[in-house]
Tab-separated table of C-alpha atoms in Angstrom:
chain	number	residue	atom	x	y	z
A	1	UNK	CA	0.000	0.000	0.000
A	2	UNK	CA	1.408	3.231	-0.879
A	3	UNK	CA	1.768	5.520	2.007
A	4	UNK	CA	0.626	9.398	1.758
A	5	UNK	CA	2.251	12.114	2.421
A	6	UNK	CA	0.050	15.506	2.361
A	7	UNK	CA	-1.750	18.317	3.745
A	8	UNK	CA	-4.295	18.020	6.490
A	9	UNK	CA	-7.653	19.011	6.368
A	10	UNK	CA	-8.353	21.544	8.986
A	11	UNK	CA	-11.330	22.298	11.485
A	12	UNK	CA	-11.806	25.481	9.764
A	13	UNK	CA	-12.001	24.481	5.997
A	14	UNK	CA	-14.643	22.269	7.100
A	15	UNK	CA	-16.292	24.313	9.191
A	16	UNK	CA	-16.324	27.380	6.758
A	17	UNK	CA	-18.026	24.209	3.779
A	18	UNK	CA	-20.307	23.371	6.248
A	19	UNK	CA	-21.560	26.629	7.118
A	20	UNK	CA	-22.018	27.708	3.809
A	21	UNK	CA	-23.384	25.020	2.736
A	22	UNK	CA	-26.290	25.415	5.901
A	23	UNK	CA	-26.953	29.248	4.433
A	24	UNK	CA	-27.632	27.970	1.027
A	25	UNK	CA	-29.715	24.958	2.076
A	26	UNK	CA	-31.379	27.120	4.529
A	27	UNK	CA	-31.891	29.966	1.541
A	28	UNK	CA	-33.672	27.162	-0.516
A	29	UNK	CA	-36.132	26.314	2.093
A	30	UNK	CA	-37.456	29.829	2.443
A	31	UNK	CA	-37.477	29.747	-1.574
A	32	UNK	CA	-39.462	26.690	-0.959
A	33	UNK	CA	-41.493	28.502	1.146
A	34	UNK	CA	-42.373	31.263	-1.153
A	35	UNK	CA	-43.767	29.031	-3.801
A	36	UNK	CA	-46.024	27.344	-1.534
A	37	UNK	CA	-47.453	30.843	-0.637
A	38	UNK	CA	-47.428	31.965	-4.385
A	39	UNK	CA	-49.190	28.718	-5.036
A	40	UNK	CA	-51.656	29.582	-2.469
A	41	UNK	CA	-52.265	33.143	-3.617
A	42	UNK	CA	-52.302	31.672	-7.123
A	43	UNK	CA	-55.138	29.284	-6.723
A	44	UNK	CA	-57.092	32.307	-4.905
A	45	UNK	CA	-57.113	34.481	-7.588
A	46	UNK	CA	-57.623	31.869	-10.344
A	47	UNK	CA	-60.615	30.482	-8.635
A	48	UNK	CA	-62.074	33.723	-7.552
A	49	UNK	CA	-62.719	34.790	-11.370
A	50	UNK	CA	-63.532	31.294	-11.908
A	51	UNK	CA	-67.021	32.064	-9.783
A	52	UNK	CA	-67.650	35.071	-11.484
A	53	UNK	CA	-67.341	34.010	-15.131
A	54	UNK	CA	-69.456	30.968	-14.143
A	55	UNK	CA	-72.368	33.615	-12.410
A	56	UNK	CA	-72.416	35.991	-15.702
A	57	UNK	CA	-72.714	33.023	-17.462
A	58	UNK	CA	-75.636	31.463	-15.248
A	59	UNK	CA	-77.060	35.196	-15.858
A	60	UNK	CA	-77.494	35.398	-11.973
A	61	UNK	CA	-75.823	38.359	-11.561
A	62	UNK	CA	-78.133	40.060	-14.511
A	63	UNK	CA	-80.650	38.869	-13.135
A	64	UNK	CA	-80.382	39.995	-9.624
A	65	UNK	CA	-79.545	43.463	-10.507
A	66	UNK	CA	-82.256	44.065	-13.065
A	67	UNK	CA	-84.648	43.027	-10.111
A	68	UNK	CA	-82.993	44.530	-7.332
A	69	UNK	CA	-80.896	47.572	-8.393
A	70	UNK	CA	-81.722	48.274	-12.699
A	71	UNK	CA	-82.863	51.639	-11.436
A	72	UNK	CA	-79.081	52.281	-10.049
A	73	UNK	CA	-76.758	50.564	-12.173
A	74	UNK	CA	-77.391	49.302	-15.641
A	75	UNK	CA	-77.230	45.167	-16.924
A	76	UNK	CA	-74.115	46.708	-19.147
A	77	UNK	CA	-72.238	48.511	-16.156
A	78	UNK	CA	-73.012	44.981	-14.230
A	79	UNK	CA	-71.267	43.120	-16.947
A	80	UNK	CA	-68.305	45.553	-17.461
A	81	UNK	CA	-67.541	45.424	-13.692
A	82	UNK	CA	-67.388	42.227	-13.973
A	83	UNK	CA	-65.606	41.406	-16.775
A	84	UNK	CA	-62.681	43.906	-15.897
A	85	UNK	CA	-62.689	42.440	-12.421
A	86	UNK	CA	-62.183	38.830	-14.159
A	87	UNK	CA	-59.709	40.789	-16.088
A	88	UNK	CA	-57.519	41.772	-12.847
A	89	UNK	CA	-57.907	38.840	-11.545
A	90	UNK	CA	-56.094	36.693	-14.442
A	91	UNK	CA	-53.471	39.450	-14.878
A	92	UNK	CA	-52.689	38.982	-10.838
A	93	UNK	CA	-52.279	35.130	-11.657
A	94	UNK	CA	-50.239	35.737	-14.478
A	95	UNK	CA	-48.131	38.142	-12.408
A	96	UNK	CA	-47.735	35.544	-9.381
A	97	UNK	CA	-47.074	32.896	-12.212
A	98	UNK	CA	-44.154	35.322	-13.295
A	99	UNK	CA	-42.681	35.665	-9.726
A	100	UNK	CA	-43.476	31.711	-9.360
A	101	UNK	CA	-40.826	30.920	-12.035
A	102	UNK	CA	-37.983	33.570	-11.006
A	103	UNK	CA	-37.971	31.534	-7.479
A	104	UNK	CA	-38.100	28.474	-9.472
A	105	UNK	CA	-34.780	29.361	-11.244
A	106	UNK	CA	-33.254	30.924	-8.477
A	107	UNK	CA	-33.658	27.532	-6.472
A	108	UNK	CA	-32.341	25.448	-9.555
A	109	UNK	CA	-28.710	27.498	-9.530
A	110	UNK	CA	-28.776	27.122	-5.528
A	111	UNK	CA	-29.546	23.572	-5.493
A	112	UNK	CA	-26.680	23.456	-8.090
A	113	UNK	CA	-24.243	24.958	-5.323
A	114	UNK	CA	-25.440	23.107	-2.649
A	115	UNK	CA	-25.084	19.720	-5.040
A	116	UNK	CA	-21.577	21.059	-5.646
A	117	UNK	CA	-20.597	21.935	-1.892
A	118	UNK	CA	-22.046	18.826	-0.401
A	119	UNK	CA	-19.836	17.041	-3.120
A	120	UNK	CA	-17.094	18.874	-2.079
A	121	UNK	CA	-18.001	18.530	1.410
A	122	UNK	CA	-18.381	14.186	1.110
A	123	UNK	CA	-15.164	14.241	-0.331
A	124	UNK	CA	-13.113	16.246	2.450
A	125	UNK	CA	-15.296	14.622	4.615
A	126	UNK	CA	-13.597	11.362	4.535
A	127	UNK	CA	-9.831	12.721	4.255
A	128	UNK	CA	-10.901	14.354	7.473
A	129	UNK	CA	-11.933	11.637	9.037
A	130	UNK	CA	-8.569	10.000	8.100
A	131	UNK	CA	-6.289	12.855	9.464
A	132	UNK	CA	-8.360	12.869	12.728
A	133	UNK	CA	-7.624	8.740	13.012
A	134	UNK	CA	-4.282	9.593	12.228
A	135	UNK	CA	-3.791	12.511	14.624
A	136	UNK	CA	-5.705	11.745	17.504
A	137	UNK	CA	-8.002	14.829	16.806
A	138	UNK	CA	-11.341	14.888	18.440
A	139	UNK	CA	-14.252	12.333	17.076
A	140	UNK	CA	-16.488	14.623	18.699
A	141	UNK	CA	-15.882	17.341	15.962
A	142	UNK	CA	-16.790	14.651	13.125
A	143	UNK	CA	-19.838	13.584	15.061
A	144	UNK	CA	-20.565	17.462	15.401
A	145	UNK	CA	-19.948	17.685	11.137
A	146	UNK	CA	-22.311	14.656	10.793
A	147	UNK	CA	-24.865	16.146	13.081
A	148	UNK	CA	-25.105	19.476	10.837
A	149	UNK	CA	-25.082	17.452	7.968
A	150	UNK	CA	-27.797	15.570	8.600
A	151	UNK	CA	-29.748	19.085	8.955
A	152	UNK	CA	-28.852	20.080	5.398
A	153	UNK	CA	-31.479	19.874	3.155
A	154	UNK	CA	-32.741	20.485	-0.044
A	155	UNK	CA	-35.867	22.030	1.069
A	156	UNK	CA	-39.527	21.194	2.062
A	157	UNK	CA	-41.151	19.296	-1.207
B	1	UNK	CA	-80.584	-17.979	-12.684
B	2	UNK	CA	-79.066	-18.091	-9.408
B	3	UNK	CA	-75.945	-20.039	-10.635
B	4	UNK	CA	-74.895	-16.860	-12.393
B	5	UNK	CA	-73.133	-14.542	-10.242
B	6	UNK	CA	-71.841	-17.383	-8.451
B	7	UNK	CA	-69.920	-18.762	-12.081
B	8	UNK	CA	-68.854	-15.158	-12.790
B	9	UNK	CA	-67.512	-14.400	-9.416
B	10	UNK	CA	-65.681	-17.898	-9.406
B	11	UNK	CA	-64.125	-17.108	-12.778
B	12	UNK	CA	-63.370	-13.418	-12.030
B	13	UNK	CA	-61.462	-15.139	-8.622
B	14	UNK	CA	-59.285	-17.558	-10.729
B	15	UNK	CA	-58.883	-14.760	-13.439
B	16	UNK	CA	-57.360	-12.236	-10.312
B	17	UNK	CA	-55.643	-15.190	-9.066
B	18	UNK	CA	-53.500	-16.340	-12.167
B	19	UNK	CA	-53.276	-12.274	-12.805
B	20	UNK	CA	-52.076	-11.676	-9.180
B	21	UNK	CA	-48.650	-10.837	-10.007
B	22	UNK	CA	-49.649	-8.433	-12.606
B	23	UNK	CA	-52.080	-6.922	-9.781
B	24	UNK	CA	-49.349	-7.017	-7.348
B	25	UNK	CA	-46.910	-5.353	-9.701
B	26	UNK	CA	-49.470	-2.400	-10.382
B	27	UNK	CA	-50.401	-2.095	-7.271
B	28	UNK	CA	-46.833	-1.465	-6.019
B	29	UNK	CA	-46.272	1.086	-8.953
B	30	UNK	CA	-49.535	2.609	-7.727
B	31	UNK	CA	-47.703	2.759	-3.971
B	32	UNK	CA	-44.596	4.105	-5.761
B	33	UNK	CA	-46.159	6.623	-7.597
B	34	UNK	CA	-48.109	8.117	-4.658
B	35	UNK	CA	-45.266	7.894	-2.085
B	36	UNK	CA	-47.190	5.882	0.435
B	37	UNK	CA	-45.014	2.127	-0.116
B	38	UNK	CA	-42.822	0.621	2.548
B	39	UNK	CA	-39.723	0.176	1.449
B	40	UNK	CA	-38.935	-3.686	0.949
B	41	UNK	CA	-35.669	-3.152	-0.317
B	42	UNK	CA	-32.998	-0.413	0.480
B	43	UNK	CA	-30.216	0.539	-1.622
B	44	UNK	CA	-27.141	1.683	0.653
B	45	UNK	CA	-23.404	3.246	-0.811
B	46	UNK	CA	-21.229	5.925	-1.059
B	47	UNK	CA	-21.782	8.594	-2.834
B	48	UNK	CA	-21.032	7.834	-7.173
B	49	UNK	CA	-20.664	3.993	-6.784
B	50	UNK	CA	-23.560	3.421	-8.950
B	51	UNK	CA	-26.643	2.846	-6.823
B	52	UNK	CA	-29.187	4.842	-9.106
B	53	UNK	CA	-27.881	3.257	-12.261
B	54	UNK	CA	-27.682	0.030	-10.667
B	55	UNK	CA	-31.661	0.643	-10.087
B	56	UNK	CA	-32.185	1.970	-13.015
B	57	UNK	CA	-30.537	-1.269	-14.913
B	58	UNK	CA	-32.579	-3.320	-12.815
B	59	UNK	CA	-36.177	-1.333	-13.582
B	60	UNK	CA	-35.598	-1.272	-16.872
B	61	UNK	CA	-35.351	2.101	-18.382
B	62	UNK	CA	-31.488	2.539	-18.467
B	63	UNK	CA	-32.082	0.454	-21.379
B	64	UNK	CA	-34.022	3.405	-22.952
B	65	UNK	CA	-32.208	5.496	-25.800
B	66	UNK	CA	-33.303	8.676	-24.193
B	67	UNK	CA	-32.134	7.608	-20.369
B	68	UNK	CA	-28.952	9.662	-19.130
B	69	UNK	CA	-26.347	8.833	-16.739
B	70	UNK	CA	-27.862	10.663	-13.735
B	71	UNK	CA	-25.857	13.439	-11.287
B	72	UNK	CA	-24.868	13.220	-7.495
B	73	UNK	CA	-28.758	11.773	-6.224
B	74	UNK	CA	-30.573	14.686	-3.755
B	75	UNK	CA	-33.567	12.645	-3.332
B	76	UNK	CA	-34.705	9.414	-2.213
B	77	UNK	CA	-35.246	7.592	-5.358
B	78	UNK	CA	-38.659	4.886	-5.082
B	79	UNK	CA	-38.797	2.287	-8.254
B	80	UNK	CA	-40.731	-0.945	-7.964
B	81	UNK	CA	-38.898	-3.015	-9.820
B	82	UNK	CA	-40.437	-7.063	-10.685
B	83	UNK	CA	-37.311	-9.517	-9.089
B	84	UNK	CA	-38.549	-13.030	-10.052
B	85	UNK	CA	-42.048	-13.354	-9.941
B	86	UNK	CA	-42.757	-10.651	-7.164
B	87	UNK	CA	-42.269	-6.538	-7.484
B	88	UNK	CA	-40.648	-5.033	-4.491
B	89	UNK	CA	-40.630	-1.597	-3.438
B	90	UNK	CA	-36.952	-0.511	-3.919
B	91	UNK	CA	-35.511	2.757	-2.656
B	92	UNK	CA	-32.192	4.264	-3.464
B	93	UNK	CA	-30.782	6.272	-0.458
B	94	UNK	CA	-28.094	9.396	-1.154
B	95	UNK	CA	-25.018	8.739	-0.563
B	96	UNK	CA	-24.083	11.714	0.646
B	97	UNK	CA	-25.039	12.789	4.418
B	98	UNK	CA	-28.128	15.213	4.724
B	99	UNK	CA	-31.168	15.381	5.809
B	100	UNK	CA	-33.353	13.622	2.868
B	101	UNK	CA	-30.628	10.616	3.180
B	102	UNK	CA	-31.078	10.775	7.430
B	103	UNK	CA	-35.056	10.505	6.962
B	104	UNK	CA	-34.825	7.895	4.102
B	105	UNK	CA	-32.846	5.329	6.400
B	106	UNK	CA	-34.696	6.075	9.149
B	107	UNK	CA	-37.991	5.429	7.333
B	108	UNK	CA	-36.587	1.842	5.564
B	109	UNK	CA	-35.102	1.011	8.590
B	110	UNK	CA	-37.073	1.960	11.777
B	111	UNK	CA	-40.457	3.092	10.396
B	112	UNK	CA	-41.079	0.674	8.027
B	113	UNK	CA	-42.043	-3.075	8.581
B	114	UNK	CA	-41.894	-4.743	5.201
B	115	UNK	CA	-38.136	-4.432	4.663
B	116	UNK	CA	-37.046	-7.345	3.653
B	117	UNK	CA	-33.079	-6.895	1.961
B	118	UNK	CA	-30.377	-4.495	2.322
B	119	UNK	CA	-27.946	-3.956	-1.146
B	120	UNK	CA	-24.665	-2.975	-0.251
B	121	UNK	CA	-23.386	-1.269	-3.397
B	122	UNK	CA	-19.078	-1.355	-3.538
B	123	UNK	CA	-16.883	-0.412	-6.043
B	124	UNK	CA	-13.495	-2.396	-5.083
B	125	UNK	CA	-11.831	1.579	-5.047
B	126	UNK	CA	-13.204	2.991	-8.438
B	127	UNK	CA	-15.018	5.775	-6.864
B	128	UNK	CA	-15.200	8.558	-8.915
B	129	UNK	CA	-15.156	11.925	-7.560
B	130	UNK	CA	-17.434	14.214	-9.158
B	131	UNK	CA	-15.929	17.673	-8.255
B	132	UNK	CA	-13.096	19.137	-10.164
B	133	UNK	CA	-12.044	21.919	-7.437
B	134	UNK	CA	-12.026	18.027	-4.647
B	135	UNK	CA	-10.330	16.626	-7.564
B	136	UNK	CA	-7.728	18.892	-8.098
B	137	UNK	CA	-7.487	19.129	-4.345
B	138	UNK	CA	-6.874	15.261	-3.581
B	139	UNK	CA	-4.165	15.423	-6.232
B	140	UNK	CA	-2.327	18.503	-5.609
B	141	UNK	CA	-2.460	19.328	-2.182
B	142	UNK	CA	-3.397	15.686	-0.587
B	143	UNK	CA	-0.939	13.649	-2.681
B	144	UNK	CA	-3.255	11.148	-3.764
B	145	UNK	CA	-1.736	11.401	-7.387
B	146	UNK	CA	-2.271	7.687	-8.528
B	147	UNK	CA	-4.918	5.540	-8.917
B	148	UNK	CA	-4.151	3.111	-6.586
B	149	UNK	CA	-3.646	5.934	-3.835
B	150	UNK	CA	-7.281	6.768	-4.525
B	151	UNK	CA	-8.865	3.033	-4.068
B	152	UNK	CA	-7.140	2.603	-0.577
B	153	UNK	CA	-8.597	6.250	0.114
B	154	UNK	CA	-11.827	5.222	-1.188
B	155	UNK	CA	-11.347	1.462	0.461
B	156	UNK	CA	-11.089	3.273	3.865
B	157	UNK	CA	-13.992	5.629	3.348
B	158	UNK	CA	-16.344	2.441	2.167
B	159	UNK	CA	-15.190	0.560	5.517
B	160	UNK	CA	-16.297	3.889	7.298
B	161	UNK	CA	-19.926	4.113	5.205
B	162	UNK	CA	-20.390	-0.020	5.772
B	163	UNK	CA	-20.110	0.632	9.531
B	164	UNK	CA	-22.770	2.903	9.510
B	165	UNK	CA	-24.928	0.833	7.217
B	166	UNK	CA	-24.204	-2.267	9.452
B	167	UNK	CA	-25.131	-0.251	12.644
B	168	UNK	CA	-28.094	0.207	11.287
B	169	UNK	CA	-29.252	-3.054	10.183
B	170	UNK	CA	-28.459	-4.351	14.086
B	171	UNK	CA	-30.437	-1.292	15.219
B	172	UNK	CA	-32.980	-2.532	13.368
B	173	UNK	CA	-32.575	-5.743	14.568
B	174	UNK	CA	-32.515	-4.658	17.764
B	175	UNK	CA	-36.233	-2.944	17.231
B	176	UNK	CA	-37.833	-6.023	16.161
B	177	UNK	CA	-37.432	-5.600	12.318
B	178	UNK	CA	-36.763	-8.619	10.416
B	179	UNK	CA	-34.368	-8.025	7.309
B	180	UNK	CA	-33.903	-11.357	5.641
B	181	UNK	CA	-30.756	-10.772	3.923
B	182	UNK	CA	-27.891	-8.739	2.879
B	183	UNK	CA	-26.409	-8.917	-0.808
B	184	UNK	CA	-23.058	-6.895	-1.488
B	185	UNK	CA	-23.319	-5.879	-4.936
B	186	UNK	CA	-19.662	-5.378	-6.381
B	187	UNK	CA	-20.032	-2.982	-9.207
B	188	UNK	CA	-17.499	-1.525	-12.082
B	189	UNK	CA	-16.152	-4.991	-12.977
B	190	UNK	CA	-15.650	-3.854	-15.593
B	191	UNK	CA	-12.665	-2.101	-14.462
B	192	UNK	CA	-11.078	-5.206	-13.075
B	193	UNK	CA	-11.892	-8.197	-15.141
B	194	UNK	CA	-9.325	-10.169	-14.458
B	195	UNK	CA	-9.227	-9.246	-10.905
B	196	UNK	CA	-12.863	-10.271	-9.926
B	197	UNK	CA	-11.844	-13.140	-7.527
B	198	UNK	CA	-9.399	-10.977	-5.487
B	199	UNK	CA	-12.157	-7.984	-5.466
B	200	UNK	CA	-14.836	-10.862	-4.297
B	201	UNK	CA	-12.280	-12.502	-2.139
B	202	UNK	CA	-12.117	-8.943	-0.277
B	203	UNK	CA	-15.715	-8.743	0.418
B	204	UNK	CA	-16.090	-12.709	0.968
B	205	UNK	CA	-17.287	-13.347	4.689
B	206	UNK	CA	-14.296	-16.086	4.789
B	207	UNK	CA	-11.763	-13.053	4.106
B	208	UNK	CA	-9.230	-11.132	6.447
B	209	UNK	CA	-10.050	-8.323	5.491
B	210	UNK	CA	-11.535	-5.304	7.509
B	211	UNK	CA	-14.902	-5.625	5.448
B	212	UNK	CA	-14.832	-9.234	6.309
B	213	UNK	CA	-14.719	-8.602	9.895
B	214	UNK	CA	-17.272	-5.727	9.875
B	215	UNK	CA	-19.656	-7.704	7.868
B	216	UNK	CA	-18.862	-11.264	9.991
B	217	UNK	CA	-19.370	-9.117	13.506
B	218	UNK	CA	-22.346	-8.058	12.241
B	219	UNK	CA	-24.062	-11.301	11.141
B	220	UNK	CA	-22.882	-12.295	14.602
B	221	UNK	CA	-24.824	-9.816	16.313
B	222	UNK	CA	-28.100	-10.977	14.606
B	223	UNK	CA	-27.234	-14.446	14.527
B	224	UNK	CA	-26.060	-16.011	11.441
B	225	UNK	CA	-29.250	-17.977	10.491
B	226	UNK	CA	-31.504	-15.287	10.958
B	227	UNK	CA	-30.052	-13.251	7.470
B	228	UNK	CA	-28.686	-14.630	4.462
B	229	UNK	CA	-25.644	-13.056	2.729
B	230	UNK	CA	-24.030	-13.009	-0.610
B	231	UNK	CA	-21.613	-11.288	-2.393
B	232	UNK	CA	-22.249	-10.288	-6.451
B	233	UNK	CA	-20.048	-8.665	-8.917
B	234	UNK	CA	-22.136	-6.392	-11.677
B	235	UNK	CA	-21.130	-3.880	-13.707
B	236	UNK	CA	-24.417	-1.412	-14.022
B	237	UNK	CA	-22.248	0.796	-16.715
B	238	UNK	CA	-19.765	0.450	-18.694
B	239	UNK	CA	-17.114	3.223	-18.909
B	240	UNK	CA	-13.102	3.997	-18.702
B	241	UNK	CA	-12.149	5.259	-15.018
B	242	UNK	CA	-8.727	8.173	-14.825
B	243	UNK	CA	-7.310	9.619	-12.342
B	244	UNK	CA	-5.052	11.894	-12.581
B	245	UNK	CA	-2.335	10.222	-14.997
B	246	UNK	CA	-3.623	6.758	-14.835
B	247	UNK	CA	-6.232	5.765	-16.876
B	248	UNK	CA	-8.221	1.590	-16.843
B	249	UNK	CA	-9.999	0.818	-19.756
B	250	UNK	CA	-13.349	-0.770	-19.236
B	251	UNK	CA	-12.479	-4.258	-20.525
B	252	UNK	CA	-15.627	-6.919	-19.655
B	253	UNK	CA	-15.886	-8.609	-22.469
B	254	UNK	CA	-19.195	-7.966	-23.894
B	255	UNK	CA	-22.632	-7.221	-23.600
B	256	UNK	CA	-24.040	-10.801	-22.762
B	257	UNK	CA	-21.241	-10.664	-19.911
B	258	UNK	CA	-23.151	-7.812	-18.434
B	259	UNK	CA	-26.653	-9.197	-18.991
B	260	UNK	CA	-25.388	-12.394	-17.181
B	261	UNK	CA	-24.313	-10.833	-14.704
B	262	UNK	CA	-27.599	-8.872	-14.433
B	263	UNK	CA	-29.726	-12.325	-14.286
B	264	UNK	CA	-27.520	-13.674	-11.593
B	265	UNK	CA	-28.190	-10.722	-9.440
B	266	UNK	CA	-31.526	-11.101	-10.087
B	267	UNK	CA	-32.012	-14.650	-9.830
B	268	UNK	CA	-30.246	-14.287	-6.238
B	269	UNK	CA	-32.534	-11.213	-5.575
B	270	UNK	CA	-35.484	-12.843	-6.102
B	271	UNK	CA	-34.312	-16.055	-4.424
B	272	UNK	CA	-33.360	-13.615	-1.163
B	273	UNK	CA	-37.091	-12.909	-1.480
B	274	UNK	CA	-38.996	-15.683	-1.569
């Protein structure tokens, strides 16, 4: 076996990977985050117009103001309100559907870092764990790497 | 008249009956599909030893002109893949430590009751590493400059990841799950034709080496006749392996090599199973 002779991973290059690599992940959940809410707000404002197209259609709404309130506002100026209203609401969806897919893209490059640190991170990982056999260095600190690991992720689905 | 529905359901019985691994086969794709399956067997190894493409081989669609060799794994990966007669609920588990590989062996391991096998994917050494900046590290500054510098690296890190994976399975154990057997899957023989036996002699149970006595201590612990064990050389994908200035040629042979190799695994799978 062919012995080595080489540098030593130390505490702090690890540590530094590691913390990093718990901003990004942590960044990535509250991206994750976001697009529930988006989602949420999404759904609202697609459904809400949803209604109203379905109660012009139904004629309901025609209906009820002729009988009720034709002397105040007019079938036309019922209709108009509603259609710009239907209007609004689609261009809000649309807009949330934009901001939807700039978080999307934003959490594809930082999953790509965290891929790349946490590759980086395995690999120095293990020559770490070989220096600390070698050198009598605390196992607590690689318990204490494994345990903030383990927190890492890649975000709430 | 009243003979009727008794024929049909007798017929529709036998019919589900001689269909019932067809059933049970969409049935587990149905459990796969919605995330609600227990796990019947787990897929452990370092990180780029060739667990996903190993499962991917074995369900089929790495055969597919359009599949790609996939990245580093972030995910649990579910497949239900037909061994023998039976389809089992397979999940791959990241190599790498976070916290979707933490919940995914604690689910196949502690949560879930159906597990039934363990695959221990190994590489004899060939363990690629995926980062250039590591890369460039490992050869500069930590002196691993040849290839055989890197295998007893990467032998010493795989002893490391089996100890966990073997802590686990007597943990398991030692809650009342019942996992039948353990199969050591040896992949990227491709790399070492010619030295198969002394790769398999490494991970044999009658070995010296430090694999042997991890694995050995292990079957102790549970008691030898309570899990069966095997060891299985594969080689999921075919491809040349450098490092640095060294560079192995993938040299197996053929294709119907790797396809035998493929049944045997999952003849013994499927044996495991029964």
């Amino acid at each position: 076996m062919e012995t080595l002779n080489r540098n030593h991973i130390s505490y702090k290059e690890m540590d530094e990977l590691i913390g990093l690599a718990e901003k990004v992940s942590e960044n990535i959940d509250t991206l994750k985050g976001k697009i529930k809410v988006k989602k949420a707000y999404m759904l609202l404002y697609f459904v809400l117009p949803l209604w109203i197209v379905l109660l012009i259609i139904l004629g309901i709404l025609g209906q009820f103001f002729n009988t009720i309130f034709s002397s105040i506002m007019p079938e036309i100026a019922v209709k108009l309100l509603g259609g710009i209203t239907v209007v609004a609401f689609f261009a809000q969806t649309l807009l949330k559907f934009q901001e939807l897919i700039k978080i999307k893209i934003t959490i594809n490059k930082e999953e790509k870092v965290l891929q790349k640190l946490l590759n980086m991170i395995e690999g120095y990982k293990d020559l770490y764990a070989e220096d600390e056999y070698g050198h009598n260095s605390p196992i607590l600190l690689k318990a204490l790497f494994e345990m903030r690991l383990s927190r890492i992720s890649f975000g709430v689905k | 008249m009243g003979t009727m529905p008794w024929s049909l359901l007798i017929r529709s019985s036998l019919t589900a009956y001689q269909k019932r691994h067809l059933l049970q086969h969409l049935w587990k794709n149905l459990l796969t599909f919605s995330d609600l399956g227990k796990t019947n067997i787990v897929v452990l190894g370092r990180p780029a030893v060739g667990k996903s493409v190993l499962t991917s081989k074995l369900y089929g669609e790495a055969n597919d002109f359009s599949w790609e060799l996939p990245d580093t794994s972030s995910e649990v990966e579910s497949r239900a893949i037909q061994l023998g007669e039976w389809t089992s609920l397979v999940r791959v588990i990241p190599g790498q430590t976070t916290a979707e590989s933490d919940i995914g062996i604690d689910e196949a391991f502690n949560k879930h009751s159906e597990l039934q096998g363990v695959i221990f994917v190994a590489d004899w050494g060939f363990t690629g590493i995926r980062d250039n900046t590591l890369k460039e590290s490992m050869i500069k500054k930590q002196g691993i400059d040849t290839l055989e510098k890197l295998r007893q690296h990467n032998l010493k890190s795989e002893l490391a990841y089996f100890k966990r994976a073997c802590d686990k399975i007597r943990e398991a154990y030692s809650n009342g799950r019942k996992i039948k057997w353990v199969l050591i899957v040896i992949n990227k023989v491709d790399l070492f034709p010619e030295n198969v036996e002394d790769a398999m002699n490494y991970y044999s149970l009658n070995s010296n080496s430090k694999f042997a006595e991890i694995l050995n201590e292990t079957l102790k612990s549970i008691g030898e006749l309570n899990i069966k064990c095997s060891i299985m050389p594969i080689s999921a994908w075919q491809s040349d392996f450098s490092w640095n200035k060294d560079e192995v040629k993938t040299n197996l042979g053929g294709t119907d090599i790797e396809r035998e190799l493929f049944r045997e695994l999952i003849t013994k799978i499927a044996e495991f199973s029964k």
